[in-house]
Coordinates of C-alpha atoms in Angstrom, one line a residue:
M1 CA 17.2 -33.8 105.2
F2 CA 15.1 -33.1 102.1
S3 CA 11.6 -32.0 101.5
Y4 CA 8.7 -34.5 101.6
R5 CA 7.3 -33.2 98.3
H6 CA 9.0 -34.8 95.4
A7 CA 8.5 -31.7 93.2
F8 CA 11.7 -30.3 94.7
H9 CA 13.7 -33.3 93.6
A10 CA 12.1 -34.4 90.3
G11 CA 14.7 -35.4 87.7
N12 CA 17.6 -35.6 90.1
H13 CA 20.3 -38.3 90.2
A14 CA 18.2 -40.5 92.4
D15 CA 15.3 -40.3 89.9
V16 CA 17.6 -41.2 87.0
L17 CA 18.7 -44.4 88.8
K18 CA 15.2 -45.3 90.1
H19 CA 13.3 -44.6 86.8
S20 CA 15.9 -46.1 84.4
T21 CA 15.9 -49.3 86.5
L22 CA 12.1 -49.3 86.8
I23 CA 11.7 -49.0 83.0
A24 CA 14.1 -51.9 82.4
I25 CA 12.2 -54.1 84.9
T26 CA 8.8 -53.2 83.4
R27 CA 10.0 -53.8 79.8
H28 CA 11.0 -57.3 80.8
L29 CA 7.9 -58.1 82.7
T30 CA 5.6 -57.0 79.9
Q31 CA 7.1 -59.4 77.4
K32 CA 4.8 -62.1 78.7
D33 CA 1.2 -61.9 77.6
T34 CA -0.2 -62.6 81.0
A35 CA -1.6 -59.5 82.8
L36 CA 0.7 -57.6 85.2
T37 CA -0.4 -55.7 88.3
V38 CA 1.8 -52.8 89.2
I39 CA 1.6 -51.2 92.7
D40 CA 3.3 -47.8 93.4
T41 CA 3.2 -47.3 97.2
H42 CA 4.2 -43.6 97.2
A43 CA 3.1 -42.3 93.8
G44 CA 3.6 -38.5 94.4
A45 CA 1.9 -36.1 92.0
G46 CA 2.7 -38.1 88.9
L47 CA 3.9 -35.3 86.7
Y48 CA 6.3 -32.4 87.6
R49 CA 7.2 -29.1 86.0
L50 CA 11.0 -28.6 86.0
D51 CA 10.5 -25.0 85.1
G52 CA 8.3 -24.4 88.1
D53 CA 9.0 -22.9 91.5
Y54 CA 9.6 -26.1 93.3
A55 CA 12.1 -27.7 90.9
Q56 CA 13.9 -24.4 90.3
T57 CA 14.3 -23.8 94.1
S58 CA 16.6 -26.9 94.3
G59 CA 17.9 -27.0 90.8
E60 CA 18.6 -30.7 91.2
A61 CA 17.4 -31.7 87.7
A62 CA 20.3 -29.8 86.3
F63 CA 22.6 -32.4 87.9
G64 CA 20.4 -35.3 86.8
I65 CA 18.3 -35.6 83.7
A66 CA 19.7 -32.5 82.2
K67 CA 23.2 -34.0 82.2
L68 CA 21.9 -36.9 80.1
M69 CA 20.1 -34.6 77.8
D70 CA 23.4 -32.8 77.2
V71 CA 25.1 -36.0 76.1
G72 CA 22.3 -37.4 74.0
A73 CA 21.0 -40.9 73.6
H74 CA 23.5 -42.0 70.9
S75 CA 26.4 -42.2 73.3
L76 CA 24.5 -43.8 76.2
P77 CA 24.1 -47.5 77.1
E78 CA 20.8 -49.1 76.1
L79 CA 19.1 -48.8 79.5
L80 CA 19.7 -45.1 79.6
Q81 CA 18.8 -44.6 75.9
D82 CA 15.4 -46.1 76.7
Y83 CA 15.0 -43.9 79.8
L84 CA 16.0 -40.7 78.0
S85 CA 13.7 -41.5 75.0
L86 CA 10.7 -41.8 77.4
I87 CA 11.5 -38.5 79.1
V88 CA 11.8 -36.7 75.8
A89 CA 8.5 -38.1 74.7
F90 CA 6.9 -36.0 77.5
N91 CA 8.6 -32.9 76.1
P92 CA 7.5 -32.4 72.4
G93 CA 10.1 -30.5 70.5
A94 CA 12.9 -31.1 73.0
A95 CA 16.1 -32.1 71.3
Y96 CA 19.1 -33.9 72.6
A97 CA 22.4 -32.2 73.2
Q98 CA 20.9 -28.7 73.6
S99 CA 22.2 -28.1 77.1
S100 CA 18.7 -27.6 78.4
T101 CA 16.5 -29.2 81.1
P102 CA 13.2 -30.6 79.9
K103 CA 10.2 -28.7 81.1
V104 CA 8.1 -31.8 82.2
Y105 CA 9.4 -34.7 84.2
P106 CA 7.1 -37.8 84.5
G107 CA 7.0 -39.5 87.9
S108 CA 6.7 -43.3 88.1
P109 CA 2.9 -43.3 87.6
F110 CA 3.2 -41.7 84.1
I111 CA 6.3 -43.7 83.2
L112 CA 4.5 -46.9 84.1
H113 CA 1.3 -45.9 82.2
R114 CA 3.4 -45.5 79.0
L115 CA 4.8 -49.0 79.4
L116 CA 1.8 -51.0 80.5
R117 CA -0.5 -52.8 78.1
E118 CA -4.3 -52.9 78.0
Q119 CA -4.5 -56.0 80.1
D120 CA -2.2 -54.6 82.9
R121 CA -3.4 -52.8 86.0
L122 CA -1.8 -49.9 87.9
K123 CA -2.5 -49.2 91.6
L124 CA -1.3 -45.8 92.8
F125 CA -1.1 -44.9 96.5
E126 CA -0.6 -41.3 97.7
L127 CA -1.4 -40.1 101.2
H128 CA -0.1 -36.5 101.0
P129 CA -3.2 -34.3 100.6
T130 CA -1.7 -31.9 98.0
D131 CA 0.1 -34.5 96.0
G132 CA -2.8 -36.9 96.2
K133 CA -5.1 -34.3 94.7
A134 CA -2.6 -33.4 92.0
L135 CA -2.1 -37.1 91.2
A136 CA -5.9 -37.7 90.8
A137 CA -6.2 -34.7 88.5
N138 CA -3.2 -35.7 86.4
I139 CA -4.4 -39.3 86.0
A140 CA -7.9 -38.1 85.2
Q141 CA -6.5 -36.6 82.0
L142 CA -5.4 -40.0 80.8
D143 CA -9.0 -41.4 80.6
A144 CA -7.7 -44.7 82.0
D145 CA -10.2 -45.4 84.8
R146 CA -10.3 -49.1 84.1
Q147 CA -6.6 -49.5 84.1
I148 CA -5.4 -47.1 86.8
A149 CA -6.7 -46.8 90.4
V150 CA -5.7 -43.8 92.6
L151 CA -6.0 -44.5 96.3
R152 CA -5.5 -41.7 98.8
E153 CA -4.3 -44.2 101.4
D154 CA -1.1 -45.2 103.2
G155 CA 0.9 -47.2 100.6
F156 CA 2.4 -49.3 103.3
G157 CA -1.0 -51.0 103.6
C158 CA -1.2 -52.0 100.0
V159 CA 0.0 -55.6 100.4
P160 CA -3.1 -57.2 101.8
K161 CA -5.3 -55.3 99.3
F162 CA -3.6 -56.5 96.1
L163 CA -1.2 -59.4 96.7
P164 CA -1.4 -61.9 95.2
P165 CA -3.1 -60.5 92.1
P166 CA -5.5 -62.7 90.1
S167 CA -2.9 -63.1 87.3
R168 CA -0.2 -64.1 89.8
R169 CA 2.2 -61.6 88.3
A170 CA 3.1 -58.3 90.1
L171 CA 5.6 -55.5 90.3
L172 CA 5.7 -53.4 93.4
L173 CA 7.6 -50.1 93.6
C174 CA 8.2 -48.7 97.1
D175 CA 10.0 -45.3 97.4
P176 CA 8.8 -43.3 100.4
S177 CA 10.4 -40.0 101.4
Y178 CA 12.1 -41.6 104.5
E179 CA 11.7 -38.2 106.2
I180 CA 10.0 -40.1 109.0
K181 CA 12.4 -42.4 110.8
T182 CA 9.8 -45.2 111.0
D183 CA 9.7 -45.4 107.2
Y184 CA 12.8 -47.6 107.2
A185 CA 11.3 -50.2 109.5
R186 CA 8.0 -50.0 107.6
V187 CA 9.7 -50.7 104.2
A188 CA 11.3 -53.8 105.7
G189 CA 7.9 -54.8 107.1
L190 CA 6.2 -54.3 103.8
L191 CA 8.8 -56.6 102.0
A192 CA 8.5 -59.2 104.7
E193 CA 4.7 -59.3 104.4
A194 CA 4.8 -59.2 100.6
L195 CA 7.2 -62.2 100.4
K196 CA 4.9 -64.2 102.7
R197 CA 1.8 -63.4 100.7
F198 CA 3.3 -63.6 97.2
A199 CA 6.9 -64.8 97.1
T200 CA 7.2 -64.7 93.3
G201 CA 6.4 -61.0 92.9
C202 CA 9.1 -58.5 91.8
Y203 CA 9.8 -55.9 94.5
A204 CA 11.7 -52.7 93.7
I205 CA 12.7 -50.6 96.7
W206 CA 14.4 -47.2 96.4
H207 CA 16.4 -45.9 99.4
P208 CA 18.5 -42.9 100.3
I209 CA 22.1 -43.3 101.4
I210 CA 22.7 -40.8 104.1
P211 CA 24.6 -40.7 107.4
R212 CA 21.8 -42.2 109.5
P213 CA 21.9 -45.6 111.2
E214 CA 18.5 -46.6 109.8
A215 CA 19.6 -45.8 106.3
H216 CA 22.7 -48.0 106.6
E217 CA 20.7 -50.9 108.2
L218 CA 17.9 -51.0 105.7
P219 CA 19.8 -52.7 102.8
R220 CA 21.1 -55.3 105.2
R221 CA 17.6 -56.0 106.4
L222 CA 16.3 -56.3 102.9
R223 CA 19.1 -58.8 102.0
T224 CA 18.3 -60.9 105.1
L225 CA 14.6 -61.0 104.3
S226 CA 15.3 -62.0 100.7
N227 CA 17.8 -64.7 101.7
Q228 CA 15.4 -66.1 104.3
A229 CA 12.7 -66.4 101.7
G230 CA 15.2 -68.0 99.3
K231 CA 14.6 -65.3 96.7
P232 CA 17.3 -63.7 94.4
W233 CA 18.1 -60.0 94.9
L234 CA 20.0 -57.3 93.2
H235 CA 21.3 -54.1 94.9
A236 CA 22.6 -51.1 92.9
T237 CA 23.8 -47.9 94.4
L238 CA 24.9 -44.6 92.9
T239 CA 27.0 -42.0 94.9
V240 CA 27.4 -38.6 93.2
K241 CA 29.3 -36.9 96.0
S242 CA 30.4 -37.5 99.6
G243 CA 32.3 -35.9 102.4
K244 CA 31.5 -33.3 105.1
D245 CA 30.8 -30.6 102.5
A246 CA 28.4 -32.6 100.5
T247 CA 24.9 -31.1 100.9
G248 CA 21.6 -32.5 99.9
L249 CA 21.2 -36.2 98.9
P250 CA 24.6 -37.6 98.1
A251 CA 23.6 -41.2 97.1
S252 CA 20.8 -43.6 96.7
G253 CA 20.1 -47.2 95.9
M254 CA 17.7 -49.6 94.3
F255 CA 17.1 -53.0 95.9
I256 CA 15.2 -55.5 93.8
V257 CA 13.8 -58.9 94.9
N258 CA 13.2 -61.4 92.1
P259 CA 14.9 -59.1 89.5
P260 CA 14.7 -59.9 85.8
H261 CA 17.6 -62.1 84.7
T262 CA 18.7 -59.4 82.3
L263 CA 18.9 -56.5 84.8
Q264 CA 22.3 -57.2 86.3
A265 CA 24.1 -57.0 83.0
A266 CA 22.2 -53.9 82.0
L267 CA 23.1 -52.1 85.2
K268 CA 26.7 -53.2 84.9
A269 CA 26.9 -51.4 81.6
T270 CA 25.0 -48.4 82.9
L271 CA 26.3 -47.5 86.4
P272 CA 29.9 -46.6 85.3
Q273 CA 28.4 -44.1 82.9
L274 CA 26.1 -42.6 85.5
V275 CA 29.2 -42.1 87.7
E276 CA 31.0 -40.3 84.9
L277 CA 28.0 -38.2 83.9
L278 CA 26.4 -37.4 87.2
G279 CA 29.4 -37.5 89.6
Q280 CA 29.8 -34.2 91.4
D281 CA 33.2 -34.8 93.1
R282 CA 36.0 -37.3 93.1
N283 CA 34.1 -39.6 95.5
A284 CA 31.5 -40.5 92.9
A285 CA 31.1 -44.2 92.7
Y286 CA 28.7 -47.1 92.3
T287 CA 28.2 -50.6 93.7
L288 CA 26.3 -53.6 92.2
E289 CA 25.7 -56.6 94.3
S290 CA 23.5 -59.6 93.9
T291 CA 22.6 -63.0 95.4
S292 CA 25.5 -64.6 93.7
H293 CA 28.0 -61.9 94.7

């Protein structure tokens, strides 16, 4: 399907959806003074070179973040403006509307680090030996030992370690590669356990949309778990291409349990523009569903 290592896919259309949504959620949750614990179950390497061998092999960023750079922040909805500004901050000297891909792309650990406050805590899980080593080295440059913990462990085991957090406020991001079929069931299992332990946490789950039974079933399972727990949910999907000739990842989604009340309106303004900017064929589309849908 696609490589386990995210370096091949950094800055693609799925990252645009995932990270712009993550930024909007985190911005909202950090408005309250109370400390926030953030858990990233599959953190990857943390930072990626878009001019390196991995990213250039696939060239996916050219159809993702680079498309937004071409347009520039002034003509984008607020959620994408915020996302683009943060990416540009990692690329000193980069200008909008220059038809160029940024050289550095921050993964979720570095995006979250930029958004969190001194009282907040970030727990990063990464089991892949190469990416885990790179993540530890990248995080070490931040001199944020008290705030950030890097755990070279299976992120699916994070729930009993950190939920509920002392402050009773938490955001969990779960975005495994799904290359192993069992990941789909493990994601559902993680959400079920998280809701039992800490029903008021915010849970953001990224998932690929591909022609595989487990992939189609996962959003339904997540909806069922949320409904059974009596918790609100929001599900946004972005399809950039489809059909028998569509290679690579054609679509992905973000499923959020206990979403900020502002998120649905923000995504409603954003998703049509993502279809227009990132769509690769006439089948490009989006969906936005929620508890009240």
